[in-house]
Amino acid sequence: MAGREAEGVGFLARSLYAGAALGGCACLAVGIRHLHRVSQARRRLQALLGPVAGKDARVVITGASSGIGNELCWQLLRHPSVTLLLGCRDKQTAENMFARHKNRAKVHQLDLLNPDSVQAFCEEAHEFLKGGDTGLRMLVNNAGVMKPPPAAQGFDATWQTNFLAPFLLTELLGRLRCLPGESCAQSVRVVQVSSRLERRSELDAAKLEAVAKGEASRDTAYADSKRAMMLWISVRGQSLAFKGGLYCHAATPGMVDTQLGRYSMSPWLWPFTKPLRLIFLKSPAEGALGVAAAGLRPQATQCFGRYMDGEKELEDLTMERMGEKRFAVEVVKWSTTATALDQRAAGYER
């Protein structure tokens, strides 16, 4: 009897050792695969950046303190000619984060829920982009949220962050570049970070009215705000390019392991999803490449309104969304009113 018990214990121990070894090998394989993908993405981003950087490359990035935006900043700073203007809500944290690059990474306070803050950042971005020697000029509207806590005032926080703030920043920048005495000699590549989830949106005039009344659906706000962005680009891309020298494109980074989904579940549960996110989602390095490629590719200033997945073109928004043009124009009119764009721009024309 004692012998059988000993044999059973031995078998159990061997099974546990084998399981632990197998699990360890699986974790090692996942880790190696992850590192390989990160390395590949970073090398490709540098390969795209090199030919277009020029003597004095200047890039403006929103949402630079975490996720894709943060990874993009660090990768761009690897090139010696790049300087950055970063828009962050927590300026002190961002300054500490980029302290060793303080001469090349200037941090400006930016609260995307406050249109006045967006306007102030736009003015700073305009001065930054028009200065310096010749080289790359790029704006990356990267900041985004999904199901965040309700905003204290104004429109829904998702709508403000994902669409209304990028709309105001880009359109106002275009107006500033068109003022008498301003030079648009250097074209600016503009990347609006979108999402394939926009295809799930059923955005219509009634939903826009609900947003205006502060009654936006929290469950659909992310997809709806991203679709509004795509419709805006589809009808405004040409004018922004030809008049303001802003070549706007949309880019989907895919499903990336960032903090975007942290409000979609209980706070205590979120950290435990990390292993699954590591396996099934893209790394921030791959997400940064997916976003940057839309602006760094040579064709970025030879066309406008392209929807990109990395270096792959998914849509010519101007042409392929022609059937939605009437509603797209309504979206632009609604957004112009919601952000008081015309009133803000009029202040520069006096």
Tab-separated table of C-alpha atoms in Angstrom:
chain	number	residue	atom	x	y	z
A	1	MET	CA	0.000	0.000	0.000
A	2	ALA	CA	2.830	2.390	0.940
A	3	GLY	CA	4.550	1.607	-2.356
A	4	ARG	CA	1.441	2.468	-4.352
A	5	GLU	CA	1.050	5.747	-2.473
A	6	ALA	CA	4.670	6.623	-3.141
A	7	GLU	CA	4.227	5.778	-6.821
A	8	GLY	CA	1.123	7.998	-6.994
A	9	VAL	CA	2.923	10.893	-5.342
A	10	GLY	CA	5.817	10.477	-7.756
A	11	PHE	CA	3.486	10.476	-10.762
A	12	LEU	CA	1.772	13.642	-9.498
A	13	ALA	CA	5.089	15.358	-8.956
A	14	ARG	CA	6.295	14.416	-12.439
A	15	SER	CA	3.027	15.717	-13.925
A	16	LEU	CA	3.390	19.022	-12.102
A	17	TYR	CA	6.996	19.387	-13.244
A	18	ALA	CA	6.004	18.610	-16.826
A	19	GLY	CA	3.127	21.088	-16.699
A	20	ALA	CA	5.363	23.790	-15.252
A	21	ALA	CA	7.994	23.136	-17.911
A	22	LEU	CA	5.415	23.247	-20.675
A	23	GLY	CA	3.939	26.466	-19.300
A	24	GLY	CA	7.398	27.982	-19.002
A	25	CYS	CA	8.213	27.081	-22.609
A	26	ALA	CA	4.924	28.595	-23.779
A	27	CYS	CA	5.603	31.830	-21.887
A	28	LEU	CA	9.119	31.950	-23.304
A	29	ALA	CA	7.796	31.465	-26.841
A	30	VAL	CA	5.221	34.248	-26.377
A	31	GLY	CA	7.904	36.548	-24.982
A	32	ILE	CA	10.312	35.876	-27.855
A	33	ARG	CA	7.544	36.392	-30.422
A	34	HIS	CA	6.565	39.658	-28.746
A	35	LEU	CA	10.144	40.975	-28.718
A	36	HIS	CA	10.597	40.019	-32.367
A	37	ARG	CA	7.457	41.897	-33.406
A	38	VAL	CA	8.485	44.966	-31.386
A	39	SER	CA	11.961	44.948	-32.927
A	40	GLN	CA	10.586	44.619	-36.456
A	41	ALA	CA	8.108	47.463	-35.975
A	42	ARG	CA	10.739	49.808	-34.573
A	43	ARG	CA	13.171	49.079	-37.387
A	44	ARG	CA	10.495	49.717	-40.000
A	45	LEU	CA	9.472	53.017	-38.417
A	46	GLN	CA	13.096	54.219	-38.531
A	47	ALA	CA	13.347	53.112	-42.163
A	48	LEU	CA	10.290	55.229	-43.042
A	49	LEU	CA	11.441	58.226	-40.998
A	50	GLY	CA	14.970	58.474	-42.366
A	51	PRO	CA	14.225	59.555	-45.963
A	52	VAL	CA	11.645	62.238	-45.016
A	53	ALA	CA	13.083	63.700	-41.785
A	54	GLY	CA	15.267	66.365	-43.410
A	55	LYS	CA	17.409	68.841	-41.456
A	56	ASP	CA	14.833	69.928	-38.912
A	57	ALA	CA	11.926	67.524	-38.462
A	58	ARG	CA	9.095	68.819	-36.278
A	59	VAL	CA	6.241	66.632	-35.059
A	60	VAL	CA	3.236	67.503	-32.886
A	61	ILE	CA	1.632	64.640	-30.950
A	62	THR	CA	-1.395	64.564	-28.653
A	63	GLY	CA	-1.812	61.880	-25.997
A	64	ALA	CA	1.954	61.451	-25.679
A	65	SER	CA	2.215	60.252	-22.097
A	66	SER	CA	1.021	56.667	-22.607
A	67	GLY	CA	0.284	53.931	-25.111
A	68	ILE	CA	0.845	54.459	-28.822
A	69	GLY	CA	1.625	58.169	-28.434
A	70	ASN	CA	4.334	57.535	-25.872
A	71	GLU	CA	5.949	54.787	-27.935
A	72	LEU	CA	5.832	57.010	-31.029
A	73	CYS	CA	7.592	59.822	-29.173
A	74	TRP	CA	10.470	57.619	-28.085
A	75	GLN	CA	10.906	56.161	-31.556
A	76	LEU	CA	10.898	59.559	-33.246
A	77	LEU	CA	13.426	60.913	-30.753
A	78	ARG	CA	15.888	58.246	-31.882
A	79	HIS	CA	16.421	60.355	-35.005
A	80	PRO	CA	18.773	63.290	-34.273
A	81	SER	CA	16.916	65.850	-36.416
A	82	VAL	CA	13.509	65.343	-34.748
A	83	THR	CA	12.023	67.745	-32.208
A	84	LEU	CA	8.585	67.237	-30.690
A	85	LEU	CA	5.756	69.342	-29.330
A	86	LEU	CA	3.671	67.181	-27.036
A	87	GLY	CA	0.150	67.933	-25.876
A	88	CYS	CA	-0.564	66.320	-22.496
A	89	ARG	CA	-3.185	66.874	-19.823
A	90	ASP	CA	-0.678	66.230	-17.010
A	91	LYS	CA	2.184	68.485	-18.068
A	92	GLN	CA	4.414	67.769	-15.070
A	93	THR	CA	4.255	64.003	-15.511
A	94	ALA	CA	5.093	64.312	-19.202
A	95	GLU	CA	7.986	66.694	-18.524
A	96	ASN	CA	9.438	64.240	-16.014
A	97	MET	CA	8.975	61.423	-18.525
A	98	PHE	CA	10.950	63.205	-21.246
A	99	ALA	CA	13.359	65.074	-18.955
A	100	ARG	CA	16.498	63.752	-20.653
A	101	HIS	CA	15.195	65.059	-23.987
A	102	LYS	CA	13.907	68.403	-22.688
A	103	ASN	CA	15.672	70.308	-25.472
A	104	ARG	CA	13.965	68.215	-28.149
A	105	ALA	CA	10.621	67.370	-26.535
A	106	LYS	CA	8.631	70.407	-25.486
A	107	VAL	CA	5.537	69.647	-23.421
A	108	HIS	CA	2.475	71.892	-23.570
A	109	GLN	CA	-0.575	71.515	-21.348
A	110	LEU	CA	-3.557	70.262	-23.349
A	111	ASP	CA	-6.985	69.444	-21.974
A	112	LEU	CA	-9.009	68.011	-24.857
A	113	LEU	CA	-12.236	68.530	-22.880
A	114	ASN	CA	-11.608	72.294	-22.896
A	115	PRO	CA	-11.904	74.010	-26.310
A	116	ASP	CA	-9.948	77.033	-25.027
A	117	SER	CA	-7.059	74.722	-24.126
A	118	VAL	CA	-7.234	73.150	-27.579
A	119	GLN	CA	-7.090	76.607	-29.190
A	120	ALA	CA	-4.080	77.630	-27.085
A	121	PHE	CA	-2.295	74.417	-28.058
A	122	CYS	CA	-3.162	75.011	-31.719
A	123	GLU	CA	-1.495	78.424	-31.601
A	124	GLU	CA	1.592	76.868	-30.040
A	125	ALA	CA	1.613	74.115	-32.666
A	126	HIS	CA	1.318	76.648	-35.484
A	127	GLU	CA	4.374	78.574	-34.308
A	128	PHE	CA	6.298	75.349	-33.767
A	129	LEU	CA	5.533	73.909	-37.202
A	130	LYS	CA	6.265	77.057	-39.200
A	131	GLY	CA	9.640	77.681	-37.562
A	132	GLY	CA	13.040	76.111	-38.072
A	133	ASP	CA	14.853	74.723	-41.084
A	134	THR	CA	13.345	72.545	-43.794
A	135	GLY	CA	12.264	69.067	-42.834
A	136	LEU	CA	9.330	66.875	-41.914
A	137	ARG	CA	6.244	68.609	-40.511
A	138	MET	CA	3.615	66.317	-39.006
A	139	LEU	CA	0.653	66.477	-36.633
A	140	VAL	CA	-0.575	63.253	-35.044
A	141	ASN	CA	-3.978	63.507	-33.357
A	142	ASN	CA	-3.401	60.362	-31.332
A	143	ALA	CA	-5.272	60.930	-28.058
A	144	GLY	CA	-8.358	58.785	-27.662
A	145	VAL	CA	-10.638	57.323	-24.997
A	146	MET	CA	-13.314	54.650	-24.717
A	147	LYS	CA	-16.091	54.802	-22.104
A	148	PRO	CA	-14.292	57.276	-19.822
A	149	PRO	CA	-15.887	58.833	-16.726
A	150	PRO	CA	-18.456	61.512	-17.652
A	151	ALA	CA	-17.116	64.991	-18.364
A	152	ALA	CA	-17.843	67.608	-15.715
A	153	GLN	CA	-19.225	69.957	-18.350
A	154	GLY	CA	-19.698	70.278	-22.095
A	155	PHE	CA	-20.136	67.429	-24.536
A	156	ASP	CA	-19.595	63.745	-23.887
A	157	ALA	CA	-15.932	63.096	-23.016
A	158	THR	CA	-15.522	60.467	-25.738
A	159	TRP	CA	-16.859	62.808	-28.406
A	160	GLN	CA	-14.720	65.697	-27.211
A	161	THR	CA	-11.509	63.668	-27.057
A	162	ASN	CA	-11.929	61.503	-30.148
A	163	PHE	CA	-13.498	63.959	-32.565
A	164	LEU	CA	-14.345	67.514	-31.537
A	165	ALA	CA	-10.866	68.346	-30.195
A	166	PRO	CA	-8.992	66.935	-33.246
A	167	PHE	CA	-11.521	68.684	-35.495
A	168	LEU	CA	-10.960	72.048	-33.796
A	169	LEU	CA	-7.187	71.638	-33.639
A	170	THR	CA	-6.855	70.712	-37.315
A	171	GLU	CA	-9.375	73.164	-38.734
A	172	LEU	CA	-8.065	76.064	-36.653
A	173	LEU	CA	-4.504	75.250	-37.659
A	174	GLY	CA	-5.622	75.379	-41.285
A	175	ARG	CA	-7.203	78.802	-40.726
A	176	LEU	CA	-4.029	80.123	-39.064
A	177	ARG	CA	-1.890	78.963	-41.969
A	178	CYS	CA	-4.152	80.837	-44.406
A	179	LEU	CA	-3.886	84.233	-42.679
A	180	PRO	CA	-2.199	87.083	-44.598
A	181	GLY	CA	1.544	87.024	-44.077
A	182	GLU	CA	1.615	83.364	-43.035
A	183	SER	CA	3.653	80.940	-45.116
A	184	CYS	CA	2.440	77.462	-46.033
A	185	ALA	CA	5.640	76.639	-47.882
A	186	GLN	CA	6.146	73.446	-45.882
A	187	SER	CA	3.275	70.997	-46.105
A	188	VAL	CA	2.076	69.389	-42.891
A	189	ARG	CA	1.196	65.700	-42.808
A	190	VAL	CA	-1.780	65.164	-40.480
A	191	VAL	CA	-2.682	61.743	-39.121
A	192	GLN	CA	-6.030	61.250	-37.415
A	193	VAL	CA	-6.076	58.009	-35.417
A	194	SER	CA	-9.272	56.136	-36.247
A	195	SER	CA	-10.551	52.611	-35.686
A	196	ARG	CA	-12.207	49.826	-37.647
A	197	LEU	CA	-14.960	49.970	-35.036
A	198	GLU	CA	-16.310	53.027	-36.853
A	199	ARG	CA	-17.943	50.606	-39.282
A	200	ARG	CA	-20.265	49.513	-36.460
A	201	SER	CA	-21.579	53.036	-36.050
A	202	GLU	CA	-25.134	53.952	-36.998
A	203	LEU	CA	-24.490	57.673	-36.623
A	204	ASP	CA	-27.269	59.895	-37.972
A	205	ALA	CA	-28.743	63.349	-37.434
A	206	ALA	CA	-30.747	62.178	-34.415
A	207	LYS	CA	-27.602	60.927	-32.700
A	208	LEU	CA	-25.802	64.214	-33.385
A	209	GLU	CA	-28.703	66.045	-31.765
A	210	ALA	CA	-28.490	63.709	-28.761
A	211	VAL	CA	-24.768	64.475	-28.403
A	212	ALA	CA	-25.517	68.205	-28.533
A	213	LYS	CA	-28.040	67.740	-25.705
A	214	GLY	CA	-25.577	65.766	-23.598
A	215	GLU	CA	-27.438	62.514	-24.202
A	216	ALA	CA	-24.814	60.583	-26.173
A	217	SER	CA	-24.917	56.808	-25.807
A	218	ARG	CA	-21.926	55.679	-23.804
A	219	ASP	CA	-21.968	52.276	-25.516
A	220	THR	CA	-21.754	53.655	-29.065
A	221	ALA	CA	-19.889	56.938	-28.500
A	222	TYR	CA	-16.494	55.501	-29.461
A	223	ALA	CA	-17.607	54.080	-32.823
A	224	ASP	CA	-19.825	57.106	-33.531
A	225	SER	CA	-17.075	59.631	-32.818
A	226	LYS	CA	-14.643	57.742	-35.042
A	227	ARG	CA	-17.170	57.619	-37.876
A	228	ALA	CA	-17.736	61.355	-37.538
A	229	MET	CA	-13.988	61.798	-37.953
A	230	MET	CA	-13.944	59.746	-41.148
A	231	LEU	CA	-16.873	61.653	-42.631
A	232	TRP	CA	-15.207	64.974	-41.778
A	233	ILE	CA	-11.996	63.985	-43.550
A	234	SER	CA	-13.925	62.728	-46.563
A	235	VAL	CA	-15.379	66.188	-47.295
A	236	ARG	CA	-12.741	68.512	-45.846
A	237	GLY	CA	-9.533	66.760	-46.868
A	238	GLN	CA	-9.236	68.523	-50.228
A	239	SER	CA	-9.806	72.033	-48.899
A	240	LEU	CA	-7.413	71.572	-45.972
A	241	ALA	CA	-4.717	70.333	-48.361
A	242	PHE	CA	-5.090	72.944	-51.104
A	243	LYS	CA	-5.727	75.992	-48.886
A	244	GLY	CA	-3.850	75.255	-45.680
A	245	GLY	CA	-1.237	72.767	-46.808
A	246	LEU	CA	-2.567	70.193	-44.325
A	247	TYR	CA	-2.634	66.724	-45.865
A	248	CYS	CA	-5.037	64.789	-43.648
A	249	HIS	CA	-5.197	61.019	-43.507
A	250	ALA	CA	-6.831	58.537	-41.130
A	251	ALA	CA	-5.032	55.521	-39.726
A	252	THR	CA	-6.144	52.468	-37.804
A	253	PRO	CA	-3.470	51.010	-35.534
A	254	GLY	CA	-5.509	47.851	-34.988
A	255	MET	CA	-6.165	46.306	-31.591
A	256	VAL	CA	-3.214	47.417	-29.474
A	257	ASP	CA	-2.216	46.668	-25.894
A	258	THR	CA	-2.775	50.121	-24.376
A	259	GLN	CA	-4.899	51.572	-21.584
A	260	LEU	CA	-7.782	52.334	-23.975
A	261	GLY	CA	-10.023	49.559	-22.648
A	262	ARG	CA	-9.434	50.102	-18.948
A	263	TYR	CA	-12.836	51.732	-18.386
A	264	SER	CA	-14.666	48.842	-20.050
A	265	MET	CA	-14.350	46.593	-16.987
A	266	SER	CA	-13.895	46.707	-13.233
A	267	PRO	CA	-10.595	48.384	-12.217
A	268	TRP	CA	-9.495	45.357	-10.172
A	269	LEU	CA	-9.929	43.050	-13.168
A	270	TRP	CA	-7.970	45.113	-15.723
A	271	PRO	CA	-4.420	44.151	-14.541
A	272	PHE	CA	-5.264	40.458	-14.815
A	273	THR	CA	-5.981	40.836	-18.537
A	274	LYS	CA	-2.327	41.640	-19.284
A	275	PRO	CA	-1.280	38.079	-20.262
A	276	LEU	CA	-4.172	37.810	-22.715
A	277	ARG	CA	-3.454	41.275	-24.111
A	278	LEU	CA	0.181	40.326	-24.590
A	279	ILE	CA	-0.833	37.253	-26.602
A	280	PHE	CA	-3.724	38.540	-28.687
A	281	LEU	CA	-3.128	42.277	-29.149
A	282	LYS	CA	-0.495	44.245	-31.012
A	283	SER	CA	2.319	45.863	-29.080
A	284	PRO	CA	2.453	49.681	-28.745
A	285	ALA	CA	5.453	49.584	-31.100
A	286	GLU	CA	3.316	47.965	-33.804
A	287	GLY	CA	0.526	50.451	-33.101
A	288	ALA	CA	2.957	53.372	-33.384
A	289	LEU	CA	4.153	52.075	-36.740
A	290	GLY	CA	0.571	51.700	-37.944
A	291	VAL	CA	-0.127	55.337	-37.101
A	292	ALA	CA	3.182	56.883	-38.191
A	293	ALA	CA	3.314	55.085	-41.535
A	294	ALA	CA	0.253	57.014	-42.741
A	295	GLY	CA	2.193	60.260	-42.402
A	296	LEU	CA	5.743	59.139	-43.138
A	297	ARG	CA	5.137	57.411	-46.458
A	298	PRO	CA	6.333	59.423	-49.502
A	299	GLN	CA	2.792	59.705	-50.921
A	300	ALA	CA	1.442	61.432	-47.793
A	301	THR	CA	1.810	64.911	-49.321
A	302	GLN	CA	0.806	63.849	-52.813
A	303	CYS	CA	-2.774	62.984	-51.894
A	304	PHE	CA	-5.299	63.516	-49.110
A	305	GLY	CA	-8.082	61.698	-47.314
A	306	ARG	CA	-6.596	58.223	-47.362
A	307	TYR	CA	-7.553	55.638	-44.739
A	308	MET	CA	-4.508	53.562	-43.898
A	309	ASP	CA	-3.698	50.382	-42.015
A	310	GLY	CA	0.044	50.833	-41.630
A	311	GLU	CA	1.390	51.105	-45.164
A	312	LYS	CA	-1.701	49.508	-46.696
A	313	GLU	CA	-4.378	51.800	-48.096
A	314	LEU	CA	-7.879	50.752	-47.083
A	315	GLU	CA	-9.929	53.563	-48.597
A	316	ASP	CA	-9.859	56.796	-50.529
A	317	LEU	CA	-12.336	58.447	-48.190
A	318	THR	CA	-13.235	61.249	-50.578
A	319	MET	CA	-14.266	58.856	-53.310
A	320	GLU	CA	-15.526	55.814	-51.440
A	321	ARG	CA	-17.724	57.780	-49.018
A	322	MET	CA	-19.216	59.978	-51.705
A	323	GLY	CA	-22.600	58.400	-51.043
A	324	GLU	CA	-22.524	59.825	-47.506
A	325	LYS	CA	-21.463	63.316	-48.586
A	326	ARG	CA	-24.708	65.048	-47.655
A	327	PHE	CA	-24.593	63.734	-44.098
A	328	ALA	CA	-20.832	64.340	-43.916
A	329	VAL	CA	-21.445	68.023	-44.679
A	330	GLU	CA	-24.003	68.096	-41.869
A	331	VAL	CA	-21.406	66.600	-39.519
A	332	VAL	CA	-18.956	69.358	-40.431
A	333	LYS	CA	-21.593	72.079	-39.907
A	334	TRP	CA	-22.578	70.566	-36.560
A	335	SER	CA	-18.937	70.336	-35.451
A	336	THR	CA	-18.208	73.899	-36.558
A	337	THR	CA	-21.038	75.118	-34.350
A	338	ALA	CA	-20.197	72.810	-31.447
A	339	THR	CA	-16.585	74.033	-31.289
A	340	ALA	CA	-17.373	77.688	-32.147
A	341	LEU	CA	-14.766	77.333	-34.886
A	342	ASP	CA	-15.837	80.368	-36.927
A	343	GLN	CA	-15.931	82.648	-33.893
A	344	ARG	CA	-12.502	81.486	-32.751
A	345	ALA	CA	-11.006	81.906	-36.232
A	346	ALA	CA	-12.578	85.379	-36.597
A	347	GLY	CA	-10.449	86.582	-33.707
A	348	TYR	CA	-7.307	86.085	-35.801
A	349	GLU	CA	-8.685	87.990	-38.778
A	350	ARG	CA	-9.289	91.309	-37.018
